[in-house]
Amino acid sequence: MRKPLIAGNWKLNNTIAEASQLAEALKTELGNNTNTDIVIAPVFTALASVTHICASSSIQVAGQNCHCVDSGAFTGEVSAPLLVDAGCSHVILGHSERRQFFGETDNFVNAKTHAAINSGLTAIVCLGETLEQRESGEMFDVITNQLSLALNEITPAQTENLVIAYEPIWAIGTGKTATSEEAAEVHAFIRGLLSGLFNHEVAEATRIIYGGSVKPNNIGALMAEADIDGALVGGASLTASDFIAIVNYPKPLKVVQK
Ligand code: PGA
């Protein structure tokens, strides 16, 4: 059984005081929850405060990005070992906003994935198609390329520290969620790709989470799909009550077909 993982991507929001207040509110409601892996990703400047608050709880903290080199003359960057030093256990890599606004390529995401896993972080590697790619029938090719390049030379053993986030770009921040069927189709496809890139065991063990306008009112249907193992939540993770409701989604029994 794959343990559900719900991650909140706070993006470029919240002062240290605001981030601390949000982390405290989440800790009060979710801090003892061990049924779901709960991860929050504040801005770098709030990491120290948020990791301090979450240290005595089951809430884990992620960086929103890291560089592929550990240290040196890379002005403005933060490395994977420094995220570990700040108390992080996870890092989000290859988010579509990084790709779109900061020119990150699949190869760069691959280098970062190696750096993150080698430092002991769990890499949440994001991928997903644009609406144009979906409508022109290129979606499966795009996903295949993104996944195989991002995971180039990652070993089966390293996948223990890997989570894949499927985030259709047209659903991010738009209020347009993929239907649970649309998402489930791509999740099943990605699991098949993982089986081909690694093996059946890795494909069965690796969590594939969905991102793109996840809200309290759609998380239940998404999580009811056998291949959807959690969510990467943007906008709704900035409001404590919404994120808490997402983590505490109603849990019907899943029917797993063999
Ligand atoms: P959203 O963002 O939930 O606001 O659509 C998701 C993401 O970008 O990870």
PDB file of C-alpha atoms and ligand atoms in Angstrom:
ATOM      1  CA  MET A   1       0.000   0.000   0.000  1.00  0.00           C
ATOM      2  CA  ARG A   2       1.280   3.464  -0.877  1.00  0.00           C
ATOM      3  CA  LYS A   3       0.858   5.975   1.948  1.00  0.00           C
ATOM      4  CA  PRO A   4      -0.991   9.095   0.740  1.00  0.00           C
ATOM      5  CA  LEU A   5       1.102  12.265   0.494  1.00  0.00           C
ATOM      6  CA  ILE A   6      -0.478  15.708   0.546  1.00  0.00           C
ATOM      7  CA  ALA A   7       1.919  18.583  -0.096  1.00  0.00           C
ATOM      8  CA  GLY A   8       1.200  22.302   0.145  1.00  0.00           C
ATOM      9  CA  ASN A   9       3.176  24.459  -2.266  1.00  0.00           C
ATOM     10  CA  TRP A  10       3.025  27.943  -0.812  1.00  0.00           C
ATOM     11  CA  LYS A  11       4.859  29.441  -3.818  1.00  0.00           C
ATOM     12  CA  LEU A  12       5.976  33.087  -3.457  1.00  0.00           C
ATOM     13  CA  ASN A  13       3.687  33.938  -0.548  1.00  0.00           C
ATOM     14  CA  ASN A  14       3.875  34.670   3.181  1.00  0.00           C
ATOM     15  CA  THR A  15       6.270  36.609   5.375  1.00  0.00           C
ATOM     16  CA  ILE A  16       8.047  34.717   8.144  1.00  0.00           C
ATOM     17  CA  ALA A  17       5.285  35.771  10.555  1.00  0.00           C
ATOM     18  CA  GLU A  18       2.503  34.660   8.180  1.00  0.00           C
ATOM     19  CA  ALA A  19       4.228  31.375   7.360  1.00  0.00           C
ATOM     20  CA  SER A  20       4.770  30.666  11.058  1.00  0.00           C
ATOM     21  CA  GLN A  21       1.128  31.369  11.838  1.00  0.00           C
ATOM     22  CA  LEU A  22      -0.030  29.032   9.061  1.00  0.00           C
ATOM     23  CA  ALA A  23       2.406  26.309  10.160  1.00  0.00           C
ATOM     24  CA  GLU A  24       1.192  26.603  13.765  1.00  0.00           C
ATOM     25  CA  ALA A  25      -2.447  26.298  12.652  1.00  0.00           C
ATOM     26  CA  LEU A  26      -1.645  23.196  10.586  1.00  0.00           C
ATOM     27  CA  LYS A  27       0.370  21.681  13.410  1.00  0.00           C
ATOM     28  CA  THR A  28      -2.522  22.094  15.846  1.00  0.00           C
ATOM     29  CA  GLU A  29      -4.924  20.171  13.578  1.00  0.00           C
ATOM     30  CA  LEU A  30      -2.639  17.829  11.661  1.00  0.00           C
ATOM     31  CA  GLY A  31       0.525  17.515  13.729  1.00  0.00           C
ATOM     32  CA  ASN A  32      -0.301  14.022  15.021  1.00  0.00           C
ATOM     33  CA  ASN A  33      -1.604  12.663  11.722  1.00  0.00           C
ATOM     34  CA  THR A  34       0.427   9.647  10.697  1.00  0.00           C
ATOM     35  CA  ASN A  35      -1.988   8.164   8.114  1.00  0.00           C
ATOM     36  CA  THR A  36      -0.903  10.662   5.489  1.00  0.00           C
ATOM     37  CA  ASP A  37       2.495  12.169   4.764  1.00  0.00           C
ATOM     38  CA  ILE A  38       1.934  15.915   5.096  1.00  0.00           C
ATOM     39  CA  VAL A  39       4.498  18.228   3.532  1.00  0.00           C
ATOM     40  CA  ILE A  40       4.513  22.024   3.350  1.00  0.00           C
ATOM     41  CA  ALA A  41       6.795  24.114   1.145  1.00  0.00           C
ATOM     42  CA  PRO A  42       7.295  27.714   2.311  1.00  0.00           C
ATOM     43  CA  VAL A  43       9.605  30.296   0.736  1.00  0.00           C
ATOM     44  CA  PHE A  44      13.293  29.895   1.604  1.00  0.00           C
ATOM     45  CA  THR A  45      13.278  32.809   4.052  1.00  0.00           C
ATOM     46  CA  ALA A  46      10.603  31.119   6.185  1.00  0.00           C
ATOM     47  CA  LEU A  47      12.179  27.641   6.193  1.00  0.00           C
ATOM     48  CA  ALA A  48      14.041  28.008   9.484  1.00  0.00           C
ATOM     49  CA  SER A  49      10.940  29.179  11.362  1.00  0.00           C
ATOM     50  CA  VAL A  50       8.611  26.628   9.766  1.00  0.00           C
ATOM     51  CA  THR A  51      10.959  23.661  10.275  1.00  0.00           C
ATOM     52  CA  HIS A  52      11.385  24.729  13.902  1.00  0.00           C
ATOM     53  CA  ILE A  53       7.596  24.797  14.403  1.00  0.00           C
ATOM     54  CA  CYS A  54       7.073  21.458  12.659  1.00  0.00           C
ATOM     55  CA  ALA A  55      10.023  19.669  14.287  1.00  0.00           C
ATOM     56  CA  SER A  56       7.890  18.135  17.039  1.00  0.00           C
ATOM     57  CA  SER A  57       5.068  17.075  14.699  1.00  0.00           C
ATOM     58  CA  SER A  58       4.473  14.709  11.804  1.00  0.00           C
ATOM     59  CA  ILE A  59       4.410  17.618   9.322  1.00  0.00           C
ATOM     60  CA  GLN A  60       7.432  17.623   7.034  1.00  0.00           C
ATOM     61  CA  VAL A  61       8.909  20.570   5.196  1.00  0.00           C
ATOM     62  CA  ALA A  62      10.044  20.946   1.583  1.00  0.00           C
ATOM     63  CA  GLY A  63      12.059  23.455  -0.379  1.00  0.00           C
ATOM     64  CA  GLN A  64      10.346  24.730  -3.531  1.00  0.00           C
ATOM     65  CA  ASN A  65      13.503  24.256  -5.591  1.00  0.00           C
ATOM     66  CA  CYS A  66      17.215  23.578  -5.232  1.00  0.00           C
ATOM     67  CA  HIS A  67      20.339  23.896  -7.344  1.00  0.00           C
ATOM     68  CA  CYS A  68      22.141  20.848  -8.730  1.00  0.00           C
ATOM     69  CA  VAL A  69      25.535  21.800  -7.259  1.00  0.00           C
ATOM     70  CA  ASP A  70      26.120  21.656  -3.514  1.00  0.00           C
ATOM     71  CA  SER A  71      28.085  24.890  -3.031  1.00  0.00           C
ATOM     72  CA  GLY A  72      30.199  27.455  -4.843  1.00  0.00           C
ATOM     73  CA  ALA A  73      29.869  30.531  -7.008  1.00  0.00           C
ATOM     74  CA  PHE A  74      26.154  30.290  -7.817  1.00  0.00           C
ATOM     75  CA  THR A  75      24.703  33.579  -6.655  1.00  0.00           C
ATOM     76  CA  GLY A  76      21.100  33.386  -5.597  1.00  0.00           C
ATOM     77  CA  GLU A  77      20.859  29.598  -5.427  1.00  0.00           C
ATOM     78  CA  VAL A  78      20.114  27.232  -2.539  1.00  0.00           C
ATOM     79  CA  SER A  79      21.468  23.679  -2.602  1.00  0.00           C
ATOM     80  CA  ALA A  80      20.049  20.336  -1.485  1.00  0.00           C
ATOM     81  CA  PRO A  81      22.454  19.929   1.495  1.00  0.00           C
ATOM     82  CA  LEU A  82      21.476  23.424   2.664  1.00  0.00           C
ATOM     83  CA  LEU A  83      17.789  22.437   2.552  1.00  0.00           C
ATOM     84  CA  VAL A  84      18.663  19.412   4.699  1.00  0.00           C
ATOM     85  CA  ASP A  85      20.597  21.745   6.998  1.00  0.00           C
ATOM     86  CA  ALA A  86      17.469  23.929   7.294  1.00  0.00           C
ATOM     87  CA  GLY A  87      15.423  20.900   8.371  1.00  0.00           C
ATOM     88  CA  CYS A  88      13.772  19.950   5.069  1.00  0.00           C
ATOM     89  CA  SER A  89      13.005  16.372   4.113  1.00  0.00           C
ATOM     90  CA  HIS A  90      11.606  17.062   0.630  1.00  0.00           C
ATOM     91  CA  VAL A  91      12.117  19.362  -2.333  1.00  0.00           C
ATOM     92  CA  ILE A  92       9.783  20.211  -5.221  1.00  0.00           C
ATOM     93  CA  LEU A  93      11.618  20.034  -8.557  1.00  0.00           C
ATOM     94  CA  GLY A  94      10.687  20.907 -12.113  1.00  0.00           C
ATOM     95  CA  HIS A  95       7.482  22.730 -11.226  1.00  0.00           C
ATOM     96  CA  SER A  96       5.904  24.107 -14.402  1.00  0.00           C
ATOM     97  CA  GLU A  97       6.403  27.655 -13.107  1.00  0.00           C
ATOM     98  CA  ARG A  98      10.153  26.951 -12.846  1.00  0.00           C
ATOM     99  CA  ARG A  99      10.108  25.572 -16.375  1.00  0.00           C
ATOM    100  CA  GLN A 100       7.974  28.407 -17.790  1.00  0.00           C
ATOM    101  CA  PHE A 101       9.414  31.471 -16.026  1.00  0.00           C
ATOM    102  CA  PHE A 102      12.979  30.377 -15.261  1.00  0.00           C
ATOM    103  CA  GLY A 103      13.794  28.263 -18.291  1.00  0.00           C
ATOM    104  CA  GLU A 104      14.359  24.978 -16.472  1.00  0.00           C
ATOM    105  CA  THR A 105      14.894  22.095 -18.867  1.00  0.00           C
ATOM    106  CA  ASP A 106      14.329  18.379 -18.347  1.00  0.00           C
ATOM    107  CA  ASN A 107      18.101  17.861 -18.142  1.00  0.00           C
ATOM    108  CA  PHE A 108      18.420  20.500 -15.455  1.00  0.00           C
ATOM    109  CA  VAL A 109      15.573  18.894 -13.530  1.00  0.00           C
ATOM    110  CA  ASN A 110      17.427  15.593 -13.841  1.00  0.00           C
ATOM    111  CA  ALA A 111      20.631  17.082 -12.393  1.00  0.00           C
ATOM    112  CA  LYS A 112      18.647  18.566  -9.506  1.00  0.00           C
ATOM    113  CA  THR A 113      16.885  15.246  -8.895  1.00  0.00           C
ATOM    114  CA  HIS A 114      20.256  13.503  -8.534  1.00  0.00           C
ATOM    115  CA  ALA A 115      21.524  16.233  -6.204  1.00  0.00           C
ATOM    116  CA  ALA A 116      18.390  16.114  -4.049  1.00  0.00           C
ATOM    117  CA  ILE A 117      18.278  12.333  -3.682  1.00  0.00           C
ATOM    118  CA  ASN A 118      22.030  12.113  -3.080  1.00  0.00           C
ATOM    119  CA  SER A 119      21.609  14.587  -0.226  1.00  0.00           C
ATOM    120  CA  GLY A 120      18.900  12.462   1.375  1.00  0.00           C
ATOM    121  CA  LEU A 121      15.934  14.589   0.315  1.00  0.00           C
ATOM    122  CA  THR A 122      12.826  13.130  -1.248  1.00  0.00           C
ATOM    123  CA  ALA A 123      12.453  14.721  -4.677  1.00  0.00           C
ATOM    124  CA  ILE A 124       8.912  15.617  -5.751  1.00  0.00           C
ATOM    125  CA  VAL A 125       9.441  15.767  -9.509  1.00  0.00           C
ATOM    126  CA  CYS A 126       6.702  17.660 -11.370  1.00  0.00           C
ATOM    127  CA  LEU A 127       5.603  17.144 -14.939  1.00  0.00           C
ATOM    128  CA  GLY A 128       2.550  17.803 -17.055  1.00  0.00           C
ATOM    129  CA  GLU A 129       1.268  18.905 -20.424  1.00  0.00           C
ATOM    130  CA  THR A 130      -0.126  22.205 -21.697  1.00  0.00           C
ATOM    131  CA  LEU A 131      -3.703  22.378 -22.958  1.00  0.00           C
ATOM    132  CA  GLU A 132      -2.401  22.684 -26.516  1.00  0.00           C
ATOM    133  CA  GLN A 133      -0.328  19.505 -26.129  1.00  0.00           C
ATOM    134  CA  ARG A 134      -3.317  17.644 -24.679  1.00  0.00           C
ATOM    135  CA  GLU A 135      -5.651  18.789 -27.454  1.00  0.00           C
ATOM    136  CA  SER A 136      -3.201  18.018 -30.249  1.00  0.00           C
ATOM    137  CA  GLY A 137      -2.710  14.455 -28.996  1.00  0.00           C
ATOM    138  CA  GLU A 138       0.917  14.975 -27.921  1.00  0.00           C
ATOM    139  CA  MET A 139       0.204  14.525 -24.230  1.00  0.00           C
ATOM    140  CA  PHE A 140       1.538  10.992 -23.791  1.00  0.00           C
ATOM    141  CA  ASP A 141       4.712  11.772 -25.747  1.00  0.00           C
ATOM    142  CA  VAL A 142       5.313  14.900 -23.656  1.00  0.00           C
ATOM    143  CA  ILE A 143       4.835  12.970 -20.400  1.00  0.00           C
ATOM    144  CA  THR A 144       7.063  10.140 -21.616  1.00  0.00           C
ATOM    145  CA  ASN A 145       9.860  12.572 -22.493  1.00  0.00           C
ATOM    146  CA  GLN A 146       9.603  14.590 -19.313  1.00  0.00           C
ATOM    147  CA  LEU A 147       9.630  11.513 -17.091  1.00  0.00           C
ATOM    148  CA  SER A 148      12.416   9.618 -18.837  1.00  0.00           C
ATOM    149  CA  LEU A 149      14.686  12.680 -19.027  1.00  0.00           C
ATOM    150  CA  ALA A 150      14.026  13.785 -15.438  1.00  0.00           C
ATOM    151  CA  LEU A 151      14.824  10.290 -14.177  1.00  0.00           C
ATOM    152  CA  ASN A 152      17.818   9.634 -16.419  1.00  0.00           C
ATOM    153  CA  GLU A 153      20.348   7.436 -14.571  1.00  0.00           C
ATOM    154  CA  ILE A 154      18.277   7.333 -11.398  1.00  0.00           C
ATOM    155  CA  THR A 155      18.601   3.802  -9.997  1.00  0.00           C
ATOM    156  CA  PRO A 156      15.740   1.665  -8.674  1.00  0.00           C
ATOM    157  CA  ALA A 157      17.167   2.071  -5.143  1.00  0.00           C
ATOM    158  CA  GLN A 158      17.080   5.867  -5.471  1.00  0.00           C
ATOM    159  CA  THR A 159      13.372   5.808  -6.297  1.00  0.00           C
ATOM    160  CA  GLU A 160      12.680   5.248  -2.590  1.00  0.00           C
ATOM    161  CA  ASN A 161      13.282   8.998  -2.348  1.00  0.00           C
ATOM    162  CA  LEU A 162      11.169   9.911  -5.339  1.00  0.00           C
ATOM    163  CA  VAL A 163       7.607  11.162  -5.739  1.00  0.00           C
ATOM    164  CA  ILE A 164       6.122  12.105  -9.107  1.00  0.00           C
ATOM    165  CA  ALA A 165       3.653  15.001  -9.288  1.00  0.00           C
ATOM    166  CA  TYR A 166       1.436  15.029 -12.365  1.00  0.00           C
ATOM    167  CA  GLU A 167       0.335  18.619 -12.843  1.00  0.00           C
ATOM    168  CA  PRO A 168      -1.455  19.434 -16.086  1.00  0.00           C
ATOM    169  CA  ILE A 169      -0.379  23.034 -16.686  1.00  0.00           C
ATOM    170  CA  TRP A 170      -3.859  24.091 -17.784  1.00  0.00           C
ATOM    171  CA  ALA A 171      -5.196  23.110 -14.350  1.00  0.00           C
ATOM    172  CA  ILE A 172      -2.663  25.021 -12.235  1.00  0.00           C
ATOM    173  CA  GLY A 173      -4.112  28.102 -10.569  1.00  0.00           C
ATOM    174  CA  THR A 174      -6.951  28.215 -13.089  1.00  0.00           C
ATOM    175  CA  GLY A 175      -9.709  26.637 -11.018  1.00  0.00           C
ATOM    176  CA  LYS A 176      -9.986  24.044 -13.819  1.00  0.00           C
ATOM    177  CA  THR A 177      -9.218  20.662 -12.308  1.00  0.00           C
ATOM    178  CA  ALA A 178      -8.656  17.652 -14.478  1.00  0.00           C
ATOM    179  CA  THR A 179     -11.561  15.320 -13.852  1.00  0.00           C
ATOM    180  CA  SER A 180     -10.578  12.413 -11.667  1.00  0.00           C
ATOM    181  CA  GLU A 181     -10.874  10.185 -14.770  1.00  0.00           C
ATOM    182  CA  GLU A 182      -8.561  12.438 -16.820  1.00  0.00           C
ATOM    183  CA  ALA A 183      -6.009  12.514 -14.017  1.00  0.00           C
ATOM    184  CA  ALA A 184      -6.296   8.782 -13.345  1.00  0.00           C
ATOM    185  CA  GLU A 185      -5.623   7.987 -17.013  1.00  0.00           C
ATOM    186  CA  VAL A 186      -2.314   9.861 -16.924  1.00  0.00           C
ATOM    187  CA  HIS A 187      -1.365   8.481 -13.505  1.00  0.00           C
ATOM    188  CA  ALA A 188      -1.850   4.930 -14.788  1.00  0.00           C
ATOM    189  CA  PHE A 189       0.215   5.817 -17.852  1.00  0.00           C
ATOM    190  CA  ILE A 190       3.031   7.208 -15.656  1.00  0.00           C
ATOM    191  CA  ARG A 191       2.969   4.054 -13.524  1.00  0.00           C
ATOM    192  CA  GLY A 192       3.371   2.026 -16.687  1.00  0.00           C
ATOM    193  CA  LEU A 193       6.325   4.200 -17.699  1.00  0.00           C
ATOM    194  CA  LEU A 194       7.943   3.686 -14.282  1.00  0.00           C
ATOM    195  CA  SER A 195       7.573  -0.033 -14.756  1.00  0.00           C
ATOM    196  CA  GLY A 196       9.393   0.204 -18.089  1.00  0.00           C
ATOM    197  CA  LEU A 197      12.100   2.585 -16.827  1.00  0.00           C
ATOM    198  CA  PHE A 198      12.713   0.584 -13.620  1.00  0.00           C
ATOM    199  CA  ASN A 199      10.607  -2.469 -12.817  1.00  0.00           C
ATOM    200  CA  HIS A 200       7.160  -3.497 -11.616  1.00  0.00           C
ATOM    201  CA  GLU A 201       8.068  -3.192  -7.915  1.00  0.00           C
ATOM    202  CA  VAL A 202       9.298   0.387  -8.327  1.00  0.00           C
ATOM    203  CA  ALA A 203       6.162   1.293 -10.277  1.00  0.00           C
ATOM    204  CA  GLU A 204       3.939  -0.138  -7.544  1.00  0.00           C
ATOM    205  CA  ALA A 205       5.880   1.520  -4.716  1.00  0.00           C
ATOM    206  CA  THR A 206       6.330   5.024  -6.176  1.00  0.00           C
ATOM    207  CA  ARG A 207       3.760   7.619  -5.233  1.00  0.00           C
ATOM    208  CA  ILE A 208       2.239   9.632  -8.061  1.00  0.00           C
ATOM    209  CA  ILE A 209       0.417  12.686  -6.750  1.00  0.00           C
ATOM    210  CA  TYR A 210      -1.870  15.059  -8.645  1.00  0.00           C
ATOM    211  CA  GLY A 211      -1.652  18.855  -8.735  1.00  0.00           C
ATOM    212  CA  GLY A 212      -3.817  21.517 -10.351  1.00  0.00           C
ATOM    213  CA  SER A 213      -6.654  23.331  -8.542  1.00  0.00           C
ATOM    214  CA  VAL A 214      -7.024  20.687  -5.841  1.00  0.00           C
ATOM    215  CA  LYS A 215      -9.679  21.889  -3.381  1.00  0.00           C
ATOM    216  CA  PRO A 216     -11.599  20.399  -0.447  1.00  0.00           C
ATOM    217  CA  ASN A 217     -14.504  19.618  -2.796  1.00  0.00           C
ATOM    218  CA  ASN A 218     -12.560  17.625  -5.398  1.00  0.00           C
ATOM    219  CA  ILE A 219      -9.886  15.826  -3.357  1.00  0.00           C
ATOM    220  CA  GLY A 220     -12.199  12.942  -2.449  1.00  0.00           C
ATOM    221  CA  ALA A 221     -12.936  11.995  -6.052  1.00  0.00           C
ATOM    222  CA  LEU A 222      -9.279  12.299  -7.022  1.00  0.00           C
ATOM    223  CA  MET A 223      -8.102  10.146  -4.108  1.00  0.00           C
ATOM    224  CA  ALA A 224     -10.707   7.500  -4.903  1.00  0.00           C
ATOM    225  CA  GLU A 225      -8.720   6.675  -8.041  1.00  0.00           C
ATOM    226  CA  ALA A 226      -6.377   3.737  -7.494  1.00  0.00           C
ATOM    227  CA  ASP A 227      -3.347   5.392  -9.090  1.00  0.00           C
ATOM    228  CA  ILE A 228      -3.689   8.808  -7.426  1.00  0.00           C
ATOM    229  CA  ASP A 229      -1.619   8.703  -4.250  1.00  0.00           C
ATOM    230  CA  GLY A 230      -1.939  12.265  -3.030  1.00  0.00           C
ATOM    231  CA  ALA A 231      -1.935  15.887  -4.076  1.00  0.00           C
ATOM    232  CA  LEU A 232       0.320  18.868  -4.610  1.00  0.00           C
ATOM    233  CA  VAL A 233      -1.837  21.780  -3.550  1.00  0.00           C
ATOM    234  CA  GLY A 234      -1.079  25.406  -4.439  1.00  0.00           C
ATOM    235  CA  GLY A 235      -3.721  28.069  -3.784  1.00  0.00           C
ATOM    236  CA  ALA A 236      -5.790  26.044  -1.314  1.00  0.00           C
ATOM    237  CA  SER A 237      -2.711  25.311   0.816  1.00  0.00           C
ATOM    238  CA  LEU A 238      -2.499  28.989   1.816  1.00  0.00           C
ATOM    239  CA  THR A 239      -5.686  28.762   3.874  1.00  0.00           C
ATOM    240  CA  ALA A 240      -5.331  26.534   6.933  1.00  0.00           C
ATOM    241  CA  SER A 241      -8.953  25.350   6.936  1.00  0.00           C
ATOM    242  CA  ASP A 242      -8.837  24.366   3.245  1.00  0.00           C
ATOM    243  CA  PHE A 243      -5.542  22.490   3.546  1.00  0.00           C
ATOM    244  CA  ILE A 244      -6.767  20.716   6.696  1.00  0.00           C
ATOM    245  CA  ALA A 245      -9.976  19.721   4.889  1.00  0.00           C
ATOM    246  CA  ILE A 246      -7.927  18.404   1.961  1.00  0.00           C
ATOM    247  CA  VAL A 247      -5.707  16.298   4.240  1.00  0.00           C
ATOM    248  CA  ASN A 248      -8.812  15.032   6.089  1.00  0.00           C
ATOM    249  CA  TYR A 249     -10.703  14.189   2.888  1.00  0.00           C
ATOM    250  CA  PRO A 250     -13.461  11.600   3.340  1.00  0.00           C
ATOM    251  CA  LYS A 251     -11.865   8.220   2.764  1.00  0.00           C
ATOM    252  CA  PRO A 252     -14.038   5.566   1.128  1.00  0.00           C
ATOM    253  CA  LEU A 253     -12.485   2.123   0.774  1.00  0.00           C
ATOM    254  CA  LYS A 254     -10.527   1.866  -2.447  1.00  0.00           C
ATOM    255  CA  VAL A 255     -11.256  -1.064  -4.690  1.00  0.00           C
ATOM    256  CA  VAL A 256      -7.903  -2.116  -6.079  1.00  0.00           C
ATOM    257  CA  GLN A 257      -8.178  -4.200  -9.221  1.00  0.00           C
ATOM    258  CA  LYS A 258      -5.372  -6.671  -9.772  1.00  0.00           C
TER     259      LYS A 258
HETATM  260  P1  PGA B   1      -2.943  25.217  -7.648  1.00  0.00           P
HETATM  261  O1  PGA B   1      -1.356  24.973  -7.800  1.00  0.00           O
HETATM  262  O2  PGA B   1      -3.431  24.233  -6.625  1.00  0.00           O
HETATM  263  O3  PGA B   1      -3.062  26.642  -7.184  1.00  0.00           O
HETATM  264  O4  PGA B   1      -3.550  24.979  -8.983  1.00  0.00           O
HETATM  265  C1  PGA B   1      -0.818  23.678  -7.840  1.00  0.00           C
HETATM  266  C2  PGA B   1       0.661  23.746  -8.060  1.00  0.00           C
HETATM  267  O5  PGA B   1       1.128  24.621  -8.797  1.00  0.00           O
HETATM  268  O6  PGA B   1       1.431  22.919  -7.501  1.00  0.00           O
END
